[in-house]
mmCIF file of C-alpha atoms in Angstrom:
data_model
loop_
_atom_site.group_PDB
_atom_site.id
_atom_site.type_symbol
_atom_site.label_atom_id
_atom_site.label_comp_id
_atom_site.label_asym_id
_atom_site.label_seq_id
_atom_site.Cartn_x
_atom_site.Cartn_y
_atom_site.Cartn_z
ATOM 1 C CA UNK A 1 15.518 23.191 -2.720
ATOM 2 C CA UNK A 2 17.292 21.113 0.572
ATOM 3 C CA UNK A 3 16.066 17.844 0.165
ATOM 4 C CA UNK A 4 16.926 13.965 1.793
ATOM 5 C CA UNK A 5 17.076 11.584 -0.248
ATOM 6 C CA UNK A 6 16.588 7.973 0.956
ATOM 7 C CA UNK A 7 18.157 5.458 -0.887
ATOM 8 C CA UNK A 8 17.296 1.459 -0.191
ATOM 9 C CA UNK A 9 20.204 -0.321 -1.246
ATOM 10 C CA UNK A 10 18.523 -3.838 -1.668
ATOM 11 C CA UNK A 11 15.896 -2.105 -3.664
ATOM 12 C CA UNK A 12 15.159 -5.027 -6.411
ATOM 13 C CA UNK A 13 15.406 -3.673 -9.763
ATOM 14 C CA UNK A 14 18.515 -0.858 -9.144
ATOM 15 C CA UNK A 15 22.177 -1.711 -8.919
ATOM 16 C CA UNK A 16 25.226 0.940 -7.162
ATOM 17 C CA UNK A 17 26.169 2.193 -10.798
ATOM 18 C CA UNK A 18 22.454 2.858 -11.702
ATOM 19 C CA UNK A 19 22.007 4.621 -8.049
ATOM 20 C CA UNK A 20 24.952 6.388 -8.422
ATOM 21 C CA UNK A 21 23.904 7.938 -12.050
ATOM 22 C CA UNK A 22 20.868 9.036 -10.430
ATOM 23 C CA UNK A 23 22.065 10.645 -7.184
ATOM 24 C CA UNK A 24 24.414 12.499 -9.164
ATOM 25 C CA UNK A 25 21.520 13.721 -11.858
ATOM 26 C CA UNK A 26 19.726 14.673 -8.598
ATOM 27 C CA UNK A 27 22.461 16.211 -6.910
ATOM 28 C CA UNK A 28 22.559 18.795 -9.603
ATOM 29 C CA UNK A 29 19.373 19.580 -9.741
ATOM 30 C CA UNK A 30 19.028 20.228 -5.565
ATOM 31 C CA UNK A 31 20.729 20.578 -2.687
ATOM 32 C CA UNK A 32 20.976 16.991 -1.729
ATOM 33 C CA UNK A 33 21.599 14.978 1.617
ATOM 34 C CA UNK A 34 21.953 11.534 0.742
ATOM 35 C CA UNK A 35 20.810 8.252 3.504
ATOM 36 C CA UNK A 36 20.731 4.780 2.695
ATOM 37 C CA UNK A 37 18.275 2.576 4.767
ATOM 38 C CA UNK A 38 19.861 -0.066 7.286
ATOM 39 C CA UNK A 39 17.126 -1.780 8.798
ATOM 40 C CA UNK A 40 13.196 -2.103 8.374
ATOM 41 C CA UNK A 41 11.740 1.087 9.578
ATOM 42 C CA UNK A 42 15.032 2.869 9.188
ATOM 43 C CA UNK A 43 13.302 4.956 6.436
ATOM 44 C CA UNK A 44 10.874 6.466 9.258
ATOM 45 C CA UNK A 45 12.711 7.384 11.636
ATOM 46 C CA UNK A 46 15.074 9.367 8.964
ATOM 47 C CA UNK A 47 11.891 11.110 7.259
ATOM 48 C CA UNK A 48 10.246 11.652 10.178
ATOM 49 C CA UNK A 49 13.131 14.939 11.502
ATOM 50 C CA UNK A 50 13.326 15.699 7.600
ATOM 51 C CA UNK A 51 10.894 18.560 8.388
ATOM 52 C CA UNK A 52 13.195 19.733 11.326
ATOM 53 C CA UNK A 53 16.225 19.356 9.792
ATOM 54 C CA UNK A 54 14.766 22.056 7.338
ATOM 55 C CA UNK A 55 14.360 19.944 4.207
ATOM 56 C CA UNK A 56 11.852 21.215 1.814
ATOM 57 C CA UNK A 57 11.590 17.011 0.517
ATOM 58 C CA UNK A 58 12.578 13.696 0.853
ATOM 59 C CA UNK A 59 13.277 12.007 -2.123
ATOM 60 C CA UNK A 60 12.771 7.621 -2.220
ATOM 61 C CA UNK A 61 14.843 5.316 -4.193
ATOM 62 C CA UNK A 62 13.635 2.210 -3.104
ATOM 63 C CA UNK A 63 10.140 0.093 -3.230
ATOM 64 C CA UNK A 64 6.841 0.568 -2.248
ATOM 65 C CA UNK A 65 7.850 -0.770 1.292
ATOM 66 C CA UNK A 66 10.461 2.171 1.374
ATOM 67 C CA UNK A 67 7.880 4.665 0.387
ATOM 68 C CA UNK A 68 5.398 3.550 2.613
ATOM 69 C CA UNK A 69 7.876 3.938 5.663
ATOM 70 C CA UNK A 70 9.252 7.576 4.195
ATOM 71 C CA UNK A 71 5.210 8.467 4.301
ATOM 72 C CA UNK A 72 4.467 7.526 7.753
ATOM 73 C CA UNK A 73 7.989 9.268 8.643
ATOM 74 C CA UNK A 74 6.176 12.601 6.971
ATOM 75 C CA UNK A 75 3.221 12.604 8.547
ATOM 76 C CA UNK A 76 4.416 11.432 12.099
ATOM 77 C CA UNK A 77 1.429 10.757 13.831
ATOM 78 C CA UNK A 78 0.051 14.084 12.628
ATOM 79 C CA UNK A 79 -2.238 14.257 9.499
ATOM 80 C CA UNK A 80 -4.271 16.969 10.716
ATOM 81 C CA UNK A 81 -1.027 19.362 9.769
ATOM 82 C CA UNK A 82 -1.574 20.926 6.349
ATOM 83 C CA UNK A 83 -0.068 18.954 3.210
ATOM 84 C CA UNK A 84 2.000 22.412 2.852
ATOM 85 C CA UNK A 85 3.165 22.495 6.673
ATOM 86 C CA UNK A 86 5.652 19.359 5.986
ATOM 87 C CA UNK A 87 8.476 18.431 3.291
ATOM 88 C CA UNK A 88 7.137 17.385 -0.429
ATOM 89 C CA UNK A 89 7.545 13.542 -1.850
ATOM 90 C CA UNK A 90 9.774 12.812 -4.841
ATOM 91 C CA UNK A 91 9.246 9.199 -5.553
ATOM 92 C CA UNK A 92 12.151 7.284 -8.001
ATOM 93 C CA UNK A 93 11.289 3.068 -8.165
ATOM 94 C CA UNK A 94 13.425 0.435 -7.513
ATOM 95 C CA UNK A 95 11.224 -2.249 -6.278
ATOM 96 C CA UNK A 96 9.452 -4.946 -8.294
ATOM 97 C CA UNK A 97 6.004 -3.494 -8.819
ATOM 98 C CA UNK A 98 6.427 -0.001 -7.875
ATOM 99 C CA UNK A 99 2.477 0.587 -7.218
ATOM 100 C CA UNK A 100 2.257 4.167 -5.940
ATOM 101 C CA UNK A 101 5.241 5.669 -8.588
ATOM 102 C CA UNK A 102 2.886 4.029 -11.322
ATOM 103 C CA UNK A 103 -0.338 5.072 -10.239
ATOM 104 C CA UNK A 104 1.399 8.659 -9.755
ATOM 105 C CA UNK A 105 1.831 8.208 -13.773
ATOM 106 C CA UNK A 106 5.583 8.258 -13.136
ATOM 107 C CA UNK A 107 7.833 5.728 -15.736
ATOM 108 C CA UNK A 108 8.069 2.285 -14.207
ATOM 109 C CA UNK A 109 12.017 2.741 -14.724
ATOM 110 C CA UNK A 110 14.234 4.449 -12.026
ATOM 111 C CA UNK A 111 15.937 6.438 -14.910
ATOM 112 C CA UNK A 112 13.376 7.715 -16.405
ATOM 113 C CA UNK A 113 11.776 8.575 -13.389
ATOM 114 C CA UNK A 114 14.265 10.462 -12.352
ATOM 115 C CA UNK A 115 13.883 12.497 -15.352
ATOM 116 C CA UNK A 116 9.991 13.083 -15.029
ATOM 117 C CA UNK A 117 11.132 14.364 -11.563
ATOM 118 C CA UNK A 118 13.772 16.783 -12.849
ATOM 119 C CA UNK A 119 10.883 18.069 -15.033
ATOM 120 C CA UNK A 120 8.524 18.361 -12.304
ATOM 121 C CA UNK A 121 10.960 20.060 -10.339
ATOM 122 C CA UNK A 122 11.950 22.846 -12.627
ATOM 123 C CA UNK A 123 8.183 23.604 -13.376
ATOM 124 C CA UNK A 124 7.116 23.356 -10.089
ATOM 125 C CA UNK A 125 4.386 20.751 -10.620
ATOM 126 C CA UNK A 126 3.163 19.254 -7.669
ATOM 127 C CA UNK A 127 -0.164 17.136 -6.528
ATOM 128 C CA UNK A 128 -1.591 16.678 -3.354
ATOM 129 C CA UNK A 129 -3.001 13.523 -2.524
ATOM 130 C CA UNK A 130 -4.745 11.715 -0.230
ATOM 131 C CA UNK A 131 -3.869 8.678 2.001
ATOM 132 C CA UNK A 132 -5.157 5.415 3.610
ATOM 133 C CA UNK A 133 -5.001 4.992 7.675
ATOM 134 C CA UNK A 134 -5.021 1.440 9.630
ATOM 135 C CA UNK A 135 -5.457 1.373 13.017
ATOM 136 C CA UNK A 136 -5.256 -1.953 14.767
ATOM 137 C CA UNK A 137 -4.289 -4.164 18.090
ATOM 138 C CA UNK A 138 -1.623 -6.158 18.726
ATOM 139 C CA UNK A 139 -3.565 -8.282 21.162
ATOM 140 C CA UNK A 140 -7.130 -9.650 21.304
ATOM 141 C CA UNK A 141 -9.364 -6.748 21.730
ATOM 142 C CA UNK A 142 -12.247 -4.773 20.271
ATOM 143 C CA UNK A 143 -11.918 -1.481 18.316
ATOM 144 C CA UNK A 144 -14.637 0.314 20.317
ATOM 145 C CA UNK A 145 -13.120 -0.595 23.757
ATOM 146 C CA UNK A 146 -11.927 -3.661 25.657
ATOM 147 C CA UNK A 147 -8.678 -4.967 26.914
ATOM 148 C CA UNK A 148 -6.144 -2.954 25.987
ATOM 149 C CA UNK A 149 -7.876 -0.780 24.029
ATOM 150 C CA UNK A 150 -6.235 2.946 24.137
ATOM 151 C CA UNK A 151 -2.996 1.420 25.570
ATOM 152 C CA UNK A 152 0.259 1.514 23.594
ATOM 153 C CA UNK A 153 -0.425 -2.036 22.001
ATOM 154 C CA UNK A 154 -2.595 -0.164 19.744
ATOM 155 C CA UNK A 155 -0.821 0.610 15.998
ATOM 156 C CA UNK A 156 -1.582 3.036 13.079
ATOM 157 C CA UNK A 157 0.019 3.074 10.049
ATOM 158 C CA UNK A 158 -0.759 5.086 6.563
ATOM 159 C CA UNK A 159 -0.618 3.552 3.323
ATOM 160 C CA UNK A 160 -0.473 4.878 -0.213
ATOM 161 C CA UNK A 161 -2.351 2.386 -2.096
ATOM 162 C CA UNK A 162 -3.393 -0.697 -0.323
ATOM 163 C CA UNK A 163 -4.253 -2.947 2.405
ATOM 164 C CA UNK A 164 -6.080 -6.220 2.843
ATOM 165 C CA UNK A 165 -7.039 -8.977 4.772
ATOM 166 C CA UNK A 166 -7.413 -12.482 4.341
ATOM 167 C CA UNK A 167 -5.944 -14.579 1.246
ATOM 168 C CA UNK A 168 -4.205 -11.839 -0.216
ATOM 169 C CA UNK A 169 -2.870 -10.807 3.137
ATOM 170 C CA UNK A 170 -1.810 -14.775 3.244
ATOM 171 C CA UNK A 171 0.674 -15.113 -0.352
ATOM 172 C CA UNK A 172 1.917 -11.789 0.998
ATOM 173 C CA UNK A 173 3.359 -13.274 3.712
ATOM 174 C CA UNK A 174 4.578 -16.285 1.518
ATOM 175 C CA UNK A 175 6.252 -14.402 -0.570
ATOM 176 C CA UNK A 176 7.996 -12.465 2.524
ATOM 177 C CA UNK A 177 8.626 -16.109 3.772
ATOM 178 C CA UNK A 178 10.610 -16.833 0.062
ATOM 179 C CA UNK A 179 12.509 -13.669 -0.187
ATOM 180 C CA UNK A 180 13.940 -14.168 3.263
ATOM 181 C CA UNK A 181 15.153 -17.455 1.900
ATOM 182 C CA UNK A 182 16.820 -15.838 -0.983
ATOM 183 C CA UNK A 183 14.161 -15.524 -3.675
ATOM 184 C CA UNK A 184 13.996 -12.314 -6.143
ATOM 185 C CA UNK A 185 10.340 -10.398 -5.697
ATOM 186 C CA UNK A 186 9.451 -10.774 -9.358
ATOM 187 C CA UNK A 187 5.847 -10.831 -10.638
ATOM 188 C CA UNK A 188 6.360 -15.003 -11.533
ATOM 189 C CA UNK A 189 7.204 -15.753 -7.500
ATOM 190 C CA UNK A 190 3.524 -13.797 -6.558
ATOM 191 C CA UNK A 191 1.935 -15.510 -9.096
ATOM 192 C CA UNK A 192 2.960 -19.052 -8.710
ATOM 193 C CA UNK A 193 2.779 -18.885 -4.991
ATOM 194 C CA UNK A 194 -0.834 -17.192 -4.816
ATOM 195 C CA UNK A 195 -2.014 -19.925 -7.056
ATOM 196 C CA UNK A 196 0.047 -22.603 -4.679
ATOM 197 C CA UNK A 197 -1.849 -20.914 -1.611
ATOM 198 C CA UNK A 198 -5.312 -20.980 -3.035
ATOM 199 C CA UNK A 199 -5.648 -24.411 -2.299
ATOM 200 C CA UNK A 200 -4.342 -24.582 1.274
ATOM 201 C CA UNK A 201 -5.955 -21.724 2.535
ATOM 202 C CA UNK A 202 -9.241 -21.771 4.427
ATOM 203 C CA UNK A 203 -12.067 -21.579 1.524
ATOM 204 C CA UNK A 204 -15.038 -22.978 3.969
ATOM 205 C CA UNK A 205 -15.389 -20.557 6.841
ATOM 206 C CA UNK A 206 -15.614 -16.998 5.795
ATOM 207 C CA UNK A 207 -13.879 -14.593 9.181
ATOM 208 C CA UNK A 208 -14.612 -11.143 8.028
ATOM 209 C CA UNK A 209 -17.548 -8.588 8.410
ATOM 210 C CA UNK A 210 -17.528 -5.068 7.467
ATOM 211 C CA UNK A 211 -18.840 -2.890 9.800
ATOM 212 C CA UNK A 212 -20.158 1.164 8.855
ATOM 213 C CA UNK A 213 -21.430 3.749 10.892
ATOM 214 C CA UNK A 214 -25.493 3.845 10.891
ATOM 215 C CA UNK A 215 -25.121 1.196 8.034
ATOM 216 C CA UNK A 216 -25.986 -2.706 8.076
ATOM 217 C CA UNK A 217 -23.111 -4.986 8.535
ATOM 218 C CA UNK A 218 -21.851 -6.914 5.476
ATOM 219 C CA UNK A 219 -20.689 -10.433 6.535
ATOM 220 C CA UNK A 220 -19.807 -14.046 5.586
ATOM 221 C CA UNK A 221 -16.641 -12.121 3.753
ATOM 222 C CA UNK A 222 -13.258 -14.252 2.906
ATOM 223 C CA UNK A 223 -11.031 -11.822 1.796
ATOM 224 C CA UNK A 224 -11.264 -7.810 1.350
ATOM 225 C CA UNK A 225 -8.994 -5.435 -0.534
ATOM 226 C CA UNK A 226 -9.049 -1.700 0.908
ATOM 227 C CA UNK A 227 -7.398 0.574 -1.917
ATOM 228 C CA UNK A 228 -6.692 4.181 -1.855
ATOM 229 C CA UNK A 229 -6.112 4.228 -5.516
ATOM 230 C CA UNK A 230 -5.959 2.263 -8.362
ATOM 231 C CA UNK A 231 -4.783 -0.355 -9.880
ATOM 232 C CA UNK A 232 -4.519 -2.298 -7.087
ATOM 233 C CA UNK A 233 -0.891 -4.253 -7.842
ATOM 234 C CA UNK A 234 0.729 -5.119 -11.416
ATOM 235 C CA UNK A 235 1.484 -8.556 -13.187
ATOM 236 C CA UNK A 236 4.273 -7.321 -14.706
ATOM 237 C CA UNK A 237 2.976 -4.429 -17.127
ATOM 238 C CA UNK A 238 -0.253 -5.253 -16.243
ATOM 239 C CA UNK A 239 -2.519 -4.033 -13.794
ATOM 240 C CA UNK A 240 -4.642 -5.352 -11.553
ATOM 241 C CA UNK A 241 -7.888 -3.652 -11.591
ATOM 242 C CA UNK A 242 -10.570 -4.763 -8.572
ATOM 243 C CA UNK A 243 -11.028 -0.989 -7.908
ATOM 244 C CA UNK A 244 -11.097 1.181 -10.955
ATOM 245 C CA UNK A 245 -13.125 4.171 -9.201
ATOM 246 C CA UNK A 246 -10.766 4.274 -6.210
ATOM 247 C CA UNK A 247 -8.350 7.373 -6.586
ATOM 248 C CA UNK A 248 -6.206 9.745 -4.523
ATOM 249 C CA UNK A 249 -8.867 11.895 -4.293
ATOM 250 C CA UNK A 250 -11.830 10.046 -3.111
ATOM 251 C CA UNK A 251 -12.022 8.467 0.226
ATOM 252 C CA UNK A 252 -11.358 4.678 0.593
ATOM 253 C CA UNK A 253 -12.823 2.038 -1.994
ATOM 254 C CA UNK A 254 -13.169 -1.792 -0.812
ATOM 255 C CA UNK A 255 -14.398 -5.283 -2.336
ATOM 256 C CA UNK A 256 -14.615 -8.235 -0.583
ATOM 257 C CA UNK A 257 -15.161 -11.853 -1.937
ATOM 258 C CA UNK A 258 -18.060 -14.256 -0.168
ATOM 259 C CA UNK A 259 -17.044 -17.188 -1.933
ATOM 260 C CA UNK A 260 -13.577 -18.438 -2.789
ATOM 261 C CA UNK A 261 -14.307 -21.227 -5.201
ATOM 262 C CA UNK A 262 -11.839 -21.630 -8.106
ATOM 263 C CA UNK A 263 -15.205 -20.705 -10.458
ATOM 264 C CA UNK A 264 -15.377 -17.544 -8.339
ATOM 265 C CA UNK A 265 -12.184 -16.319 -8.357
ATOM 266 C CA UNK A 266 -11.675 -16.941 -12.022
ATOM 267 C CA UNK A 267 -14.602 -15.594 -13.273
ATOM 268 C CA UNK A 268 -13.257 -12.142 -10.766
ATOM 269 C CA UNK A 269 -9.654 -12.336 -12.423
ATOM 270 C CA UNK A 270 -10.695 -12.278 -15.563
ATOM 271 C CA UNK A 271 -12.943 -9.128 -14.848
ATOM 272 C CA UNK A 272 -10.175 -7.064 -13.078
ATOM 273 C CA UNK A 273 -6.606 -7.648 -15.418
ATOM 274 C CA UNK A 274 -5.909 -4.858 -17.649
ATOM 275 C CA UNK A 275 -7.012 -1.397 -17.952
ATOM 276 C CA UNK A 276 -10.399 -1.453 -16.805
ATOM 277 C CA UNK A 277 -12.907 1.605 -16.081
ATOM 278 C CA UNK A 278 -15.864 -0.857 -14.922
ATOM 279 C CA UNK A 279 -16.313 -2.142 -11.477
ATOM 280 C CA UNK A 280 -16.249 -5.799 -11.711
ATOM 281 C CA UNK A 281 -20.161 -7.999 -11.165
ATOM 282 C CA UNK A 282 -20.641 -10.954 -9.270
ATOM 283 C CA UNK A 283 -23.576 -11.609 -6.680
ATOM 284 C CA UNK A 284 -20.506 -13.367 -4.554
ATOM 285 C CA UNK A 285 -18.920 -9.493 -4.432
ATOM 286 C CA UNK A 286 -19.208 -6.860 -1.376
ATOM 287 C CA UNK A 287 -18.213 -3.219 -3.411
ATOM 288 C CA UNK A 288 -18.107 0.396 -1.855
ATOM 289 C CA UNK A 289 -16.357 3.708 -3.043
ATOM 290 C CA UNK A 290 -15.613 6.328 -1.506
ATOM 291 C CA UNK A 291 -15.776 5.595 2.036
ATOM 292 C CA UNK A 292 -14.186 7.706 4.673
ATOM 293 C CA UNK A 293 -13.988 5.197 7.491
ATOM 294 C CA UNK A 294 -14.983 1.707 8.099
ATOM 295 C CA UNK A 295 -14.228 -1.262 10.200
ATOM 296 C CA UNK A 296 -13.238 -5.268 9.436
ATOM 297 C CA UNK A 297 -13.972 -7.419 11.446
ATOM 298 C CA UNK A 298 -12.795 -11.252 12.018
ATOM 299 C CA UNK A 299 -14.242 -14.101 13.719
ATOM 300 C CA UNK A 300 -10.439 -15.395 14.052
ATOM 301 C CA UNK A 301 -7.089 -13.735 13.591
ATOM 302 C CA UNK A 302 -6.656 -13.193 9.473
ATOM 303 C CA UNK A 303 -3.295 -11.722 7.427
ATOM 304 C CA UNK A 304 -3.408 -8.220 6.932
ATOM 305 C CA UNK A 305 -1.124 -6.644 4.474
ATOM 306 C CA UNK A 306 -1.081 -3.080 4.154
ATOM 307 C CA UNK A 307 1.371 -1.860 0.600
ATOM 308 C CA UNK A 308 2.643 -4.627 0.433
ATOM 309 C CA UNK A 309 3.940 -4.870 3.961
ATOM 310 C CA UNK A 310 2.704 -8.388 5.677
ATOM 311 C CA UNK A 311 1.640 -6.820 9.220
ATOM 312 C CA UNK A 312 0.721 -9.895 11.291
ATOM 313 C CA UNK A 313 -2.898 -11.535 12.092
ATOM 314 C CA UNK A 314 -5.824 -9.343 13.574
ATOM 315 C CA UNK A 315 -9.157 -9.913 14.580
ATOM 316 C CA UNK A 316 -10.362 -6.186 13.821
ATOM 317 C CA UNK A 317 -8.963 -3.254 11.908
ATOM 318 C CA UNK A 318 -10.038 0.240 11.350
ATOM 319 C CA UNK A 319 -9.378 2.021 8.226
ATOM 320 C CA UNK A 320 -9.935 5.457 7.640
ATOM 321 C CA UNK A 321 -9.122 8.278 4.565
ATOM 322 C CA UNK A 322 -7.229 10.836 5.399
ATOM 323 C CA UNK A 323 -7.237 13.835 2.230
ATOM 324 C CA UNK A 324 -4.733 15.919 1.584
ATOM 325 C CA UNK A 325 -2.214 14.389 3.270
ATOM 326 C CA UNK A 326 0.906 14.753 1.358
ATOM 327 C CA UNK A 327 2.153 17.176 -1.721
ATOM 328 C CA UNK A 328 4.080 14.774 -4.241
ATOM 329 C CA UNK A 329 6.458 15.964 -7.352
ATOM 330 C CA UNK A 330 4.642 14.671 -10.459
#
């Protein structure tokens, strides 16, 4: 097997020895290209000739930002192409929370990882998953026309297991704020500084709406959390559970909060740490599963995140599921 392997060399929880262990158990395994990342978006434009360069897959060593740029390299504006038609994903973490290796079911350690892979590789296990799509505007506009609309100010992007807008959106771009400053990624900095930013952000005037084809709109919505699978994040070992149905392959889930009271949100983070099978309850909570494409609204420009990648303020964004997207070594 040819494969790429991208390597992020700020990646937070891998040092040069450890990467150089691991591209060597690799190496041996596969006929390996090695590429370390420069610059953000780096990742996609080296994934995205992988398939003409003749690799058969493109290996990650990085974070979930990493991956998520090495997927939207793969699929390259095409996700009607057939999961088979373009190279495989081999996924090693090195970030902080490594989301989508976790919710794979690979080890949350880059060495161990790297041996689940080996395995994987020498039976020939694979898994074909499904993927999340955003499409938004740069500019003031609406999604169903309008200024701009259809011009090359419009953006899509795929994501692997999350996107949101609103609060969560908001400490994500914190947190990007403190780690430009210097500031390690750990599960204490998100914590502290989401709790720090519940009480300066805007817990009066609810922006969003979600909008379905031939449904009623849902409204009066503060914050919503789109996941493709779950958990959503991790504290640390923990997960974070506001989506236990959603999966890789099901459409889209989503839950949105219509109050953001500290009552409210305490009694919902209580209901969604840990391992949890049950969807959380709440009269205050907006739930669907399974959804193949939707639209959020705002009333004003809100954060959107999408894997963990703080993408600007928007006033609408479309989201849509797009199955069978990519084969993955598990």
């Amino acid at each position: 097997m040819r494969a790429l392997l991208l390597v992020n060399p700020k990646a937070t929880s891998t040092h040069r020895r450890t990467r150089d262990v691991l591209i060597r158990a690799l190496g041996a395994a596969m006929d390996l290209t090695v590429e370390e990342t420069a610059y953000r978006g780096h990742a996609t434009a080296l994934a995205g000739t992988a398939h003409a360069k003749g690799f058969d897959a493109v290996a990650v060593l990085g974070g979930d930002g990493t991956i998520n740029e090495t997927v939207n390299g793969l699929l390259d504006g095409q996700p009607e192409v057939d999961a088979s038609g373009r190279p495989a994903l081999v996924v090693i973490p090195g970030g902080s929370a490594n989301v989508f290796a976790r919710a794979l079911g690979l080890p949350n350690n880059a060495v161990e990882a790297t041996g689940a892979v080996l395995e994987a590789l020498r039976e020939g296990r694979r898994r074909t998953i499904g993927l999340g799509q955003a499409i938004w505007h740069d500019e003031v506009s609406g999604p169903d026309g309008g200024a701009g609309a259809g011009s090359d100010h419009t953006r899509s992007r795929y994501f692997t297991f999350c996107a949101g807008l609103g609060y969560d959106a908001e400490v994500v771009r914190a947190v990007e704020g403190l780690r430009s400053a210097g500031l390690r990624a750990m599960p204490a900095l998100y914590v502290n500084t989401a709790v720090r930013h519940f009480f300066v952000t805007d817990r009066t005037r609810p922006a969003l709406r979600l909008r379905r084809p031939n449904r009623p709109d849902e409204d009066g919505i503060f914050m919503a959390i789109v996941s493709n699978t779950a958990p959503w994040t991790y504290a640390g070992p923990r997960p974070i559970n506001p989506t236990p149905w959603a999966g890789f392959d099901t459409g889209l889930d989503v839950l949105g909060l219509r109050k953001l009271n500290l009552p409210t949100v305490l009694g919902f983070v209580r209901q969604i740490i840990g391992e949890r099978s049950a969807l959380p309850r709440g009269k205050r909570l907006v739930q669907l599963h399974d959804e193949d494409e939707f639209t959020l609204l705002a009333t004003r420009p809100v954060a959107f995140q999408l894997d963990g990648d703080y993408l600007g303020e928007h006033e609408w964004v479309v989201f849509r599921a797009i199955p069978d997207a990519l084969q993955v070594l598990v």
